[in-house]
Coordinates of C-alpha atoms in Angstrom, one line a residue:
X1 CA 82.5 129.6 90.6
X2 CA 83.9 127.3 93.3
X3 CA 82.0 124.3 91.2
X4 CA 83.9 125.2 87.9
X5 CA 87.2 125.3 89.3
X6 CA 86.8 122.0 90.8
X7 CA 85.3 121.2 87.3
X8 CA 88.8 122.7 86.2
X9 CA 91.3 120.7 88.4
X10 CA 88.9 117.7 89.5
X11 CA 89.7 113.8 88.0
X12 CA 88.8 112.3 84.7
X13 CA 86.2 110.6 84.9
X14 CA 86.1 107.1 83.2
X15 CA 83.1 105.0 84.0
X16 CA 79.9 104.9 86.4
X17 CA 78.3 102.0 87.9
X18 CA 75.0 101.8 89.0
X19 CA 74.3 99.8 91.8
X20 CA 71.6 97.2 91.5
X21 CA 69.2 96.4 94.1
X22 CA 70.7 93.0 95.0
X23 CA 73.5 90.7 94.0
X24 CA 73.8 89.1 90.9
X25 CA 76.5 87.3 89.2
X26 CA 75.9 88.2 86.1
X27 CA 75.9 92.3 84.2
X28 CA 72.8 92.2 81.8
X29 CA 69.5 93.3 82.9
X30 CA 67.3 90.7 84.7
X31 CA 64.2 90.8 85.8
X32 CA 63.2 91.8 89.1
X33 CA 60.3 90.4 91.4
X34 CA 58.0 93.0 90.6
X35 CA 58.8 92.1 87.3
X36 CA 60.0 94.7 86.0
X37 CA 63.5 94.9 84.1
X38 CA 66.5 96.5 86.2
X39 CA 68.8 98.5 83.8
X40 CA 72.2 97.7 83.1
X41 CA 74.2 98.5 86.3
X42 CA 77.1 99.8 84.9
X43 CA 78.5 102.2 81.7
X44 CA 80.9 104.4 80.1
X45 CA 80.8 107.7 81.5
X46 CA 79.7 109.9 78.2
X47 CA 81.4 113.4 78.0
X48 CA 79.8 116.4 76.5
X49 CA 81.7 117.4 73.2
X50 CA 84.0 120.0 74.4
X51 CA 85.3 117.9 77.4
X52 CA 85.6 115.0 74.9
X53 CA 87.7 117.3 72.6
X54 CA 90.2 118.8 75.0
X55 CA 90.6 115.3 76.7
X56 CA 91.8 114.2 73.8
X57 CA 94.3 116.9 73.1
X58 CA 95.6 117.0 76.7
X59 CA 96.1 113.0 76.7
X60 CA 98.4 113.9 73.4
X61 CA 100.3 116.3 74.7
X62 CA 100.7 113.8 77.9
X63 CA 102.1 111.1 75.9
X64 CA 103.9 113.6 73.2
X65 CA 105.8 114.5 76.9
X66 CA 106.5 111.2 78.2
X67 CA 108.1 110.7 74.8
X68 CA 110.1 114.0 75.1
X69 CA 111.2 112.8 78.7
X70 CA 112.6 109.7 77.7
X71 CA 114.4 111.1 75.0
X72 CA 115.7 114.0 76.4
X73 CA 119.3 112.9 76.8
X74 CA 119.6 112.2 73.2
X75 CA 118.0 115.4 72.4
X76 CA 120.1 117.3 74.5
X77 CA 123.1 115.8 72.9
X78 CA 121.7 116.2 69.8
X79 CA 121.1 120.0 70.2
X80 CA 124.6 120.8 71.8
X81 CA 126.5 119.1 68.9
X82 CA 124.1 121.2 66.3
X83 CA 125.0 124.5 68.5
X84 CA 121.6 125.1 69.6
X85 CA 122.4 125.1 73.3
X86 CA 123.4 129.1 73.3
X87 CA 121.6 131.8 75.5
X88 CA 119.9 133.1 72.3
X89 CA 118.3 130.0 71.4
X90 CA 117.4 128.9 74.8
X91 CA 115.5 132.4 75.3
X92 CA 113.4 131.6 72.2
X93 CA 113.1 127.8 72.6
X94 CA 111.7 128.6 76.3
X95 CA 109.0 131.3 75.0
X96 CA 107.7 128.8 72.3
X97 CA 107.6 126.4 75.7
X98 CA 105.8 129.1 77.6
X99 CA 103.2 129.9 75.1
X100 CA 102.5 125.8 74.5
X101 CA 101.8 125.7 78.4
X102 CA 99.8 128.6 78.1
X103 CA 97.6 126.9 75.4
X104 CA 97.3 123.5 77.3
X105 CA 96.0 125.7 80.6
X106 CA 93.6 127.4 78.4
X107 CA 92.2 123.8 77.0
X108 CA 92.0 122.5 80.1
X109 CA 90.0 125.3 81.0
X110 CA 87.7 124.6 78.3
X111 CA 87.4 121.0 79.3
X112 CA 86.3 122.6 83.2
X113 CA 83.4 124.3 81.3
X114 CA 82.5 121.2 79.0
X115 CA 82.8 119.1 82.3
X116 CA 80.8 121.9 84.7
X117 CA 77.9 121.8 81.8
X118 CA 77.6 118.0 82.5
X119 CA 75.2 117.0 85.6
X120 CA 76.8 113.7 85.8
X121 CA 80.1 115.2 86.2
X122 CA 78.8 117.6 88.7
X123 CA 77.4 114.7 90.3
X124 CA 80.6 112.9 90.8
X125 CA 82.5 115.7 91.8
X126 CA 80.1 116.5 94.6
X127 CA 80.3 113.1 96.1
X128 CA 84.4 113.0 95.3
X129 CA 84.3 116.3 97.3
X130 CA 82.5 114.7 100.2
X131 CA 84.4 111.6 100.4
X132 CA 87.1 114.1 101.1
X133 CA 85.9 116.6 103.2
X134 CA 84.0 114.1 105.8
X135 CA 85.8 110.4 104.9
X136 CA 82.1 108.7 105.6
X137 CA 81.7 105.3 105.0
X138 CA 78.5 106.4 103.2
X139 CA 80.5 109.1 100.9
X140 CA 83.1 106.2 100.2
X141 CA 80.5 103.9 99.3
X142 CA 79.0 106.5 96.9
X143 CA 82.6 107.1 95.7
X144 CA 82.9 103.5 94.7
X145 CA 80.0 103.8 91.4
X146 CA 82.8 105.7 89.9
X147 CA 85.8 104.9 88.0
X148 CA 87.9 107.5 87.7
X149 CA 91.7 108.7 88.2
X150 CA 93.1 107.4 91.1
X151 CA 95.3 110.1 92.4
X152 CA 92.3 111.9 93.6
X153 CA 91.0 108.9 95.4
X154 CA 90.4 109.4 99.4
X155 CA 93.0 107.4 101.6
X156 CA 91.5 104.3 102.4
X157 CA 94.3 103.1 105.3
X158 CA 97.7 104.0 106.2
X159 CA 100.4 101.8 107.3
X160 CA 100.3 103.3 110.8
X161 CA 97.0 102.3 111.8
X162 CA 97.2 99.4 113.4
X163 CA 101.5 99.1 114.1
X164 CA 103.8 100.4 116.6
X165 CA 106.7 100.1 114.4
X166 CA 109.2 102.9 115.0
X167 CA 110.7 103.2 111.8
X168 CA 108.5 105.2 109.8
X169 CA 110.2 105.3 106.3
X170 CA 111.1 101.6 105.5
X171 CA 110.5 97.8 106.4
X172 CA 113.6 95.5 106.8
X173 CA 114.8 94.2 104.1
X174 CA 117.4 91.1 104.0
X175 CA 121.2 92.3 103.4
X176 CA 124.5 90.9 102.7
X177 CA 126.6 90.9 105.7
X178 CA 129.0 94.0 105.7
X179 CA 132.8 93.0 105.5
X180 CA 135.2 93.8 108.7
X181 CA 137.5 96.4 107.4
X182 CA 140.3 99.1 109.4
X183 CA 138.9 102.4 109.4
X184 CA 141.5 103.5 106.7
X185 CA 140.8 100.4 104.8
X186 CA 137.1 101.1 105.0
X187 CA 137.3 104.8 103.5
X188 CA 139.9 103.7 100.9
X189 CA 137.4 101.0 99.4
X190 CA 134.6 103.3 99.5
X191 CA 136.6 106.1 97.6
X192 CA 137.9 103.5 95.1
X193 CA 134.4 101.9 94.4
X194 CA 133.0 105.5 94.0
X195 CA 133.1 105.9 90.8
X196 CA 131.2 102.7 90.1
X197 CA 128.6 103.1 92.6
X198 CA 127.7 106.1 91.0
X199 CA 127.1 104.3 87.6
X200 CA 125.4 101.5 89.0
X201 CA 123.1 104.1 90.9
X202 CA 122.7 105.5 87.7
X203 CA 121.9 102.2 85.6
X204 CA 119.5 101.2 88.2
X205 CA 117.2 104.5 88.8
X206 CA 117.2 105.0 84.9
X207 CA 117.3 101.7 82.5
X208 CA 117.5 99.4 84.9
X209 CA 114.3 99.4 87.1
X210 CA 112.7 100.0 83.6
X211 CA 113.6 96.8 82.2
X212 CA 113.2 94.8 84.8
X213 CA 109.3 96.4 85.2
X214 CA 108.5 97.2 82.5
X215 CA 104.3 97.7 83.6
X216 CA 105.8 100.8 85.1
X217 CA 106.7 102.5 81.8
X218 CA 103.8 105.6 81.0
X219 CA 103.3 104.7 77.6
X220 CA 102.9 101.0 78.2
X221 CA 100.4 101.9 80.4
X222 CA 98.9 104.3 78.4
X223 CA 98.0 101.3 75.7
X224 CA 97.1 99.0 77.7
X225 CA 94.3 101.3 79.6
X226 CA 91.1 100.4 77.3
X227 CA 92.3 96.9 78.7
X228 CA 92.6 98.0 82.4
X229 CA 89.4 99.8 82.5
X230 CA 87.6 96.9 81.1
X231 CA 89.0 94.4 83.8
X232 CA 88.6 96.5 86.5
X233 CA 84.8 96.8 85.4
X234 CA 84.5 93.1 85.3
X235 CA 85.9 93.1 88.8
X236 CA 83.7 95.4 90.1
X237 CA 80.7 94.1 87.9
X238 CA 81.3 90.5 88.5
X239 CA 83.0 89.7 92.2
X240 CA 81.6 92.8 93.4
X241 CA 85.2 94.3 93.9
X242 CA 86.1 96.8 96.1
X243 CA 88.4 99.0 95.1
X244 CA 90.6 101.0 98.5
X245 CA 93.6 103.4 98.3
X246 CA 96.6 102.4 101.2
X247 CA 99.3 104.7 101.9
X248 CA 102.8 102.7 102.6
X249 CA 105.4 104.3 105.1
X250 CA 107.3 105.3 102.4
X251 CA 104.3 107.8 101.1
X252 CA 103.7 105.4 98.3
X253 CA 99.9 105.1 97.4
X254 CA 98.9 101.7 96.9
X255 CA 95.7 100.7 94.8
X256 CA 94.3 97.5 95.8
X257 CA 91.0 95.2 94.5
X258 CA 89.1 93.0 96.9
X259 CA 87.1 90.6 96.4
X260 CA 85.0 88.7 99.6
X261 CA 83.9 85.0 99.7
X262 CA 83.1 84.9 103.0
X263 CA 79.5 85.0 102.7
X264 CA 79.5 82.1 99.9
X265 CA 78.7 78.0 100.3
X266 CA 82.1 77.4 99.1
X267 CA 84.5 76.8 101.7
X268 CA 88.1 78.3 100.1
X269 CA 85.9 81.5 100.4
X270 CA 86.4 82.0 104.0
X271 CA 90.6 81.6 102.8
X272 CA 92.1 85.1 101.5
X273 CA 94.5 84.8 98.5
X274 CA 96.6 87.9 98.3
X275 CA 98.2 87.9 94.9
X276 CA 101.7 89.4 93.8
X277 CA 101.8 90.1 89.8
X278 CA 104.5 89.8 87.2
X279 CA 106.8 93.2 86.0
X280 CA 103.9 94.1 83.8
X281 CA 101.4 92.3 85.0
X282 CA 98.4 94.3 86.9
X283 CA 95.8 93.4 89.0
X284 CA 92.8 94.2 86.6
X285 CA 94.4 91.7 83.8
X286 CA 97.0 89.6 85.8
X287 CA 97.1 86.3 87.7
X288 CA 93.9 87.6 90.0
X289 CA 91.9 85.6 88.3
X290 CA 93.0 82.1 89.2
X291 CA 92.1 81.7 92.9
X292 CA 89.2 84.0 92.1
X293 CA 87.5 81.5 89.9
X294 CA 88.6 78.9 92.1
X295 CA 86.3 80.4 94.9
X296 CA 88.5 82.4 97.4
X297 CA 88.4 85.5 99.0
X298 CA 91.1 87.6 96.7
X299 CA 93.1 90.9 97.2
X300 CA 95.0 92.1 94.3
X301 CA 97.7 95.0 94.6
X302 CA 100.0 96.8 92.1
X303 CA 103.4 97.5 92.0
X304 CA 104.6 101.3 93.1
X305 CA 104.1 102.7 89.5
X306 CA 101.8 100.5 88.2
X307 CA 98.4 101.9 87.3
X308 CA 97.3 103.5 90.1
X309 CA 99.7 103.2 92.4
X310 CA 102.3 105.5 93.0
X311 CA 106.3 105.7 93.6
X312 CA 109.0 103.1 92.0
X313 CA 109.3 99.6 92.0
X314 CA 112.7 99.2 93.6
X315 CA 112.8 96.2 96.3
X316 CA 112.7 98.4 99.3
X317 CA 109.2 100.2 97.9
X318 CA 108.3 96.8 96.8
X319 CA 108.4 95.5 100.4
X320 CA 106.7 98.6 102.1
X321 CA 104.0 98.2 99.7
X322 CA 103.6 94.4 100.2
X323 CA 103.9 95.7 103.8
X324 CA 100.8 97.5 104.0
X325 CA 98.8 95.2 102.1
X326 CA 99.5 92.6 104.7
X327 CA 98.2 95.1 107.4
X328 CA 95.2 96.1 105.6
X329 CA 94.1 92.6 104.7
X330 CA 94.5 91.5 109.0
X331 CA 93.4 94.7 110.2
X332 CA 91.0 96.4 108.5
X333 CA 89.3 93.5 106.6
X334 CA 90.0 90.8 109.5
X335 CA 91.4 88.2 107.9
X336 CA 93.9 86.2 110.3
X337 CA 97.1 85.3 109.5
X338 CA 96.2 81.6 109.3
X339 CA 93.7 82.6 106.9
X340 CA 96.2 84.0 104.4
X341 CA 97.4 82.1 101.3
X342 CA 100.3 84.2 99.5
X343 CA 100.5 84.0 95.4
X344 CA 102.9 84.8 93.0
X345 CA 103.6 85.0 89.8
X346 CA 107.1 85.8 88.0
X347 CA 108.9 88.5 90.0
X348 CA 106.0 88.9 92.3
X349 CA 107.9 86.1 94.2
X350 CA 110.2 88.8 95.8
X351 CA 107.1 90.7 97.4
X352 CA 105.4 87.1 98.1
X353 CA 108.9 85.6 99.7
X354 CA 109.5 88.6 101.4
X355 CA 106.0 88.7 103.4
X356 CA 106.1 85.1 104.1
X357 CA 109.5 85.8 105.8
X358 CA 107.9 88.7 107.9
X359 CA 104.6 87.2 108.6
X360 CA 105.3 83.9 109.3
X361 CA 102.1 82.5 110.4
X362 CA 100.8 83.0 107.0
X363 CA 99.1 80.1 106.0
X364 CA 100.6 78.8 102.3
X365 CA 102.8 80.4 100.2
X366 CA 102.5 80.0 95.9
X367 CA 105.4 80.5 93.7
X368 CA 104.2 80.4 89.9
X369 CA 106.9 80.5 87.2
X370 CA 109.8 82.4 89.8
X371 CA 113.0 82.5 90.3
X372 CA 116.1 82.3 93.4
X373 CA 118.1 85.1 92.0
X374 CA 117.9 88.1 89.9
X375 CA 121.9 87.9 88.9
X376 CA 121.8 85.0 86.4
X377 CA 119.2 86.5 84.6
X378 CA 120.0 89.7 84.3
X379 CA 123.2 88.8 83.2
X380 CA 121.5 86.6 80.1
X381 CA 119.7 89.6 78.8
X382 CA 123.1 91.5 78.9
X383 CA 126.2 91.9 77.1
X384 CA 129.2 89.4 79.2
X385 CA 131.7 93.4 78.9
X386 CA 128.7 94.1 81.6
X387 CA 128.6 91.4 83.9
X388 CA 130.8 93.5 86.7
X389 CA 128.4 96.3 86.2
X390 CA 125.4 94.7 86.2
X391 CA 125.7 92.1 89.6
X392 CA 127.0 95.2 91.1
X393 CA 124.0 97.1 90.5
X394 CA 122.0 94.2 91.1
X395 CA 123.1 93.7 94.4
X396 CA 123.2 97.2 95.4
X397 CA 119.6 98.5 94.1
X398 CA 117.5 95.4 92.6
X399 CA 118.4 92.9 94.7
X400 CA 115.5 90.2 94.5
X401 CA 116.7 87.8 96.4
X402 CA 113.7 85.6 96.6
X403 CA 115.8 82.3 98.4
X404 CA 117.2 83.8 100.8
X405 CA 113.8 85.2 102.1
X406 CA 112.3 81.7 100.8
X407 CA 114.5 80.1 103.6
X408 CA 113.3 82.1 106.6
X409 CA 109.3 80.8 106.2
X410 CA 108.6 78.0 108.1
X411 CA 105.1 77.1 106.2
X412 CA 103.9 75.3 103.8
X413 CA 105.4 76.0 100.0
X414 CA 104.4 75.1 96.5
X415 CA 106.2 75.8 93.5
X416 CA 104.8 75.8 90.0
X417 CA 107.7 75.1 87.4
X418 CA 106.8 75.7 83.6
X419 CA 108.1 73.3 81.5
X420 CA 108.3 75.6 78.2
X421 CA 109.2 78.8 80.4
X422 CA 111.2 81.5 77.8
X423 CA 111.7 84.3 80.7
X424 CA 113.2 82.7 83.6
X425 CA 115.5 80.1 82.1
X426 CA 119.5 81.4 81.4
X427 CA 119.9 79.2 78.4
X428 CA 116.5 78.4 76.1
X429 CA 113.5 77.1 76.8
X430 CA 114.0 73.8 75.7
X431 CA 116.5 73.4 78.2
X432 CA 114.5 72.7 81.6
X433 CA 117.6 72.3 83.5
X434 CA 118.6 76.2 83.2
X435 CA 114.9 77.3 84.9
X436 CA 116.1 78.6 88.2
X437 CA 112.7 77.6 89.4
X438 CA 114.6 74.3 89.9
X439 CA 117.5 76.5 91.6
X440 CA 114.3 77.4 94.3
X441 CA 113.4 74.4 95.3
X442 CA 117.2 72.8 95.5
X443 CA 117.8 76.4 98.5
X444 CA 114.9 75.4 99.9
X445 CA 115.2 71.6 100.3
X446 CA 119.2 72.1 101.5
X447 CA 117.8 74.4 104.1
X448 CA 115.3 72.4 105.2
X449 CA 116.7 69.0 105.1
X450 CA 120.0 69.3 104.8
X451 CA 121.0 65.8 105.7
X452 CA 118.4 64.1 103.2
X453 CA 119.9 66.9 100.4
X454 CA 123.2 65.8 101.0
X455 CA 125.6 65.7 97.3
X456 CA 123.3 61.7 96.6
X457 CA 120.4 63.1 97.3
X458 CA 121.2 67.0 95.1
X459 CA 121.6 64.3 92.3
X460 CA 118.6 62.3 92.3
X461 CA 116.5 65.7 92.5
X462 CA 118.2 67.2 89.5
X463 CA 117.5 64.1 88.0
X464 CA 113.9 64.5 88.6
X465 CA 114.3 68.1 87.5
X466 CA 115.1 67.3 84.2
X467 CA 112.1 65.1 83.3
X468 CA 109.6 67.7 81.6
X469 CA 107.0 65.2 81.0
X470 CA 104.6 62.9 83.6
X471 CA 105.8 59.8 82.4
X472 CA 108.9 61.1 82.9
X473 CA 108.4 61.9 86.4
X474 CA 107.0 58.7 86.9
X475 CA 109.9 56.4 85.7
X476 CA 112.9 58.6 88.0
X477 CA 110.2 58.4 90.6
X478 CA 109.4 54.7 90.2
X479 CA 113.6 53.7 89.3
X480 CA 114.2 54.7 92.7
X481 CA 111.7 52.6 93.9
X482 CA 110.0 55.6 96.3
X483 CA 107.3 54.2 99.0
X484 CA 105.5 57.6 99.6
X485 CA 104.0 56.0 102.9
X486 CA 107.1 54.9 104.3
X487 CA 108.5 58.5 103.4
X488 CA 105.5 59.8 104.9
X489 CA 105.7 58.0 108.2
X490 CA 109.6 59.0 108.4
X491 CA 108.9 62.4 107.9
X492 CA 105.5 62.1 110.8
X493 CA 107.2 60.5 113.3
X494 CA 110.6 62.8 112.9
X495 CA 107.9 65.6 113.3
X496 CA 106.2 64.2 116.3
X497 CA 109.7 63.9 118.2
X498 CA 111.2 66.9 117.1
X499 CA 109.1 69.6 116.2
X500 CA 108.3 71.3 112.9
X501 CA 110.9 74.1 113.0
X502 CA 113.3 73.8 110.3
X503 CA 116.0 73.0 109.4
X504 CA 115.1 69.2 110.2
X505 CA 118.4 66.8 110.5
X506 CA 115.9 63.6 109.5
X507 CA 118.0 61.0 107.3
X508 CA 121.2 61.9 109.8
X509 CA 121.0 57.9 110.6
X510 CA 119.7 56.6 107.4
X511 CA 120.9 54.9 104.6
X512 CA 121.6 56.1 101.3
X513 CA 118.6 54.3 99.6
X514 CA 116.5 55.6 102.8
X515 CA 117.6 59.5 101.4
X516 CA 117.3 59.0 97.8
X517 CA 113.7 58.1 98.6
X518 CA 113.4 60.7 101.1
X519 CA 114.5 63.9 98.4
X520 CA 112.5 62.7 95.4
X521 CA 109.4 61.8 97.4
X522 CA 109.8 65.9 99.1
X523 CA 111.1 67.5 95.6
X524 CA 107.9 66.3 94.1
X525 CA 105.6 67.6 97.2
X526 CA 107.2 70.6 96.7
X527 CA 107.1 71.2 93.1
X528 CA 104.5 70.8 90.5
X529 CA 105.1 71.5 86.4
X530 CA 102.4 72.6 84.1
X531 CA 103.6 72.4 80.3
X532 CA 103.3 75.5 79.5
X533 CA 105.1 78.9 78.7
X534 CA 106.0 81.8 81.0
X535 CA 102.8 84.1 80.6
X536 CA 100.2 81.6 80.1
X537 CA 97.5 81.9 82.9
X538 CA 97.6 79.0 85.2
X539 CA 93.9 77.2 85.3
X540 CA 91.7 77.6 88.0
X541 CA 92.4 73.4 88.5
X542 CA 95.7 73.9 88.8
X543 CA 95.7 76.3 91.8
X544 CA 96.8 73.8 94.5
X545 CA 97.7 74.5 98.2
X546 CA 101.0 73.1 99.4
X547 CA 101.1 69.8 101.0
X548 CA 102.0 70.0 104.2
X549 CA 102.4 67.0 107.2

């Protein structure tokens, strides 16, 4: 009886891998040196016909109320205005609700027994119960041949493992400065700005965080899943993926995929890429798979909300979850920090940015196709009567404010800049000059080297900003007349005197020919283009680390 109710409340199972006898890089059955033929190490898990059946009608009645719960405040309105909102109507409409979840309790009843008739199921749950119940690396191992839902996986590491941070609910985040205000002043402002702190909380819980991440939606995530499945498998099938469950300080659960090099030829394998997605991007389908068929050592997370992880992806439960990640990948897979290459893709520069700025001795940081601000594009996708209301809520709850956390790592950066990019630039995609990838690299140049990005040397960069082409590249680069080693000895020697900790005041006592050399030969160090639009995976060839001196 205990066995059937776990049947009852236990996971959906999705797919079963069989664990070959040694590793292989490729899925189809080979031949063994016995000779014999190993079977296929990996399928579909096949459910009898009842559990099939009442799957199917609970997963409808799962999206039918994801519908019903985004449409709820239209419905409501809808039902008040027809008069249906009485106590008479309410009474009825709330038995025809109660006998509905009576039915879906009874199905999924029925899918217990479909599910406790099935030996493979019975199988699973036994080792899922074990995995629990003892947490042996042996049970967890045996837990990995199975896909299945996430919620129900074992915690793999929690945030407090290996730190001694007292805070247990959040890591720092970067804020604006507060303003000096009189006591009465202060309570004055904050009653007057009530009323739109209120709607900008409201804005940015509801529509808000669900336009700007979308992946998080349900039933985006619910079409995509055939998809998700399928690159997880490959994954699993063909880097040997492991798949681990972290717990953030926040209570977030955070599903992660590694994937070890270190026991390759290849060199970049002993070098762990940690990869930050896009607002609908996810590990299983996302931009993983560059530095993985490149040869490193990759760990891909997603997003609070995203797949299997849990929670909301607002900044602060962005950074707890990047948080974790980082302690998992030092601590528990003993990576060191020098070892680390951060990558990003889209709005995964926040996350990316934001644990470069907290882990400094990371080794390279990767911006792909990312942005300096959230403001200016928000306020292109919205209507100009909103601008107040939407930098307010911006600022207040989605506050990605990837150069200012840009500017406090010290390390080596590289930014990719698409040259056809329709998401991140505020005008059209034609016009290069509105991608506020070039807004990135113009904060972090000033920072660095403010003397050499003085107002001369701002205009010979934008100037090399707008040429979308090589060979336009080439002719700013070669007008100027740049001599990369001189600019390379400069920058050495200024180095060897002075230290590497920026900023660096080089080109205080140069001339103005001197600096113009000095920006265009660093903006071009520091930026690459690839011709090509916003969500088109980067090529494996492409995957460059940053120079550094």
């Amino acid at each position: 009886m205990a066995k059937l109710l776990s049947c009852i409340l236990g996971p959906r199972l999705y797919r079963v891998y069989r664990e070959r006898g040694s590793r292989r890089s490729r899925p189809e059955a080979i031949e063994s040196s016995q000779g014999a033929l190993e079977p296929s190490w990996e399928s579909y898990y096949q459910p009898r016909s009842l559990e099939k059946h009442a799957d199917s009608i609970l997963a409808l009645a799962s999206v039918l109320w994801s519908i019903s719960y985004y449409s709820s405040p239209f419905a409501a309105f809808y039902l008040y205005r027809k008069g249906y909102l009485t106590m008479s109507k309410v009474v009825a409409i709330s038995h025809y609700a109660g006998t509905m979840l009576l039915l879906l309790a009874g199905i999924a009843c029925l899918r217990g027994i479909g599910r406790w008739t099935n030996p493979q199921y019975i199988q699973f749950i036994s080792v899922l119960e074990d995995a629990h119940r003892y947490g042996k690396p042996e049970d967890k191992r045996k837990l990995s041949s199975y896909n299945f839902d996430f919620r129900s996986w074992p915690v793999d590491f929690r945030w407090d493992e290996a730190t001694s941070r007292s805070d247990s609910r959040s890591v720092p985040l970067l804020r604006a400065e507060p303003k000096h205000r009189s006591a009465v002043n202060s309570f004055l402002h904050t009653i007057k700005k009530l009323p739109c702190q209120i709607a900008s909380y409201i804005v940015a819980h509801t529509i808000g965080r669900r336009m700007l991440y979308p992946g998080s939606v349900y039933l985006l995530q619910k079409a995509l899943m055939p998809m998700l499945l399928q690159g997880q498998a490959r994954l699993v099938e063909e880097y040997h993926g492991k798949r681990a469950k972290l717990a953030a300080c926040d209570g977030n659960e955070i599903d992660i995929m590694f994937m070890d090099r270190r026991d390759t030829l290849e060199p970049q394998g002993k070098k762990l890429v940690i990869c930050c997605e896009g607002n609908a991007g996810f590990y299983e389908v996302g931009c993983l798979s560059t530095p993985l068929d490149a040869g490193y050592s990759v760990l891909g997370w997603n997003h609070p909300g995203f797949a299997g992880s849990t929670g909301a992806p607002l900044p602060q439960n962005e950074a707890n979850a990047m948080d974790v990640v980082m302690q998992y990948a030092i601590h528990h897979l003993g990576f060191l920090p020098e070892d680390i290459i951060l990558y990003a893709w889209s709005i995964g520069g926040f996350t990316a940015t934001w644990a470069a700025m907290s882990y400094p001795d990371v080794s390279a940081l990767v911006l792909d196709a990312s942005f300096d601000d959230l403001v200016p594009l928000a306020l292109k996708v919205m209507p100009e009567s909103w601008r107040g209301l939407v930098t307010r809520t911006v600022r207040l709850y989605l506050n990605l404010n990837n150069g200012e956390q840009l500017c406090k790592y010290q390390g080596p950066v590289l930014l990719v800049r698409r040259t056809k990019d329709e998401i991140i630039t505020t005008t059209v995609p034609e016009d290069i000059m509105s991608n506020r990838g070039n807004d990135l690299l113009l904060k972090l140049l000033q920072f660095r080297y403010p003397k050499v990005m003085a107002e001369e040397g701002v205009r010979v960069v934008r100037e090399w900003l707008e040429a979308s082409t090589p060979m336009e590249e080439a002719s700013v680069y070669s007008r100027y007349e740049v001599e990369d080693d001189w600019c390379l000895s400069v920058l050495t020697s200024y180095k060897a005197e002075h230290g590497d900790s920026f900023p660096w005041s080089v080109g205080d006592d140069m001339t103005l020919e001197g600096r113009r050399q000095l920006a265009l030969f660093l903006a071009r160090k520091h930026l690459q283009n690839f011709e090509a639009t916003h969500c088109a995976p980067l090529p494996p060839p492409d995957f460059h680390l940053p120079w550094h001196l």
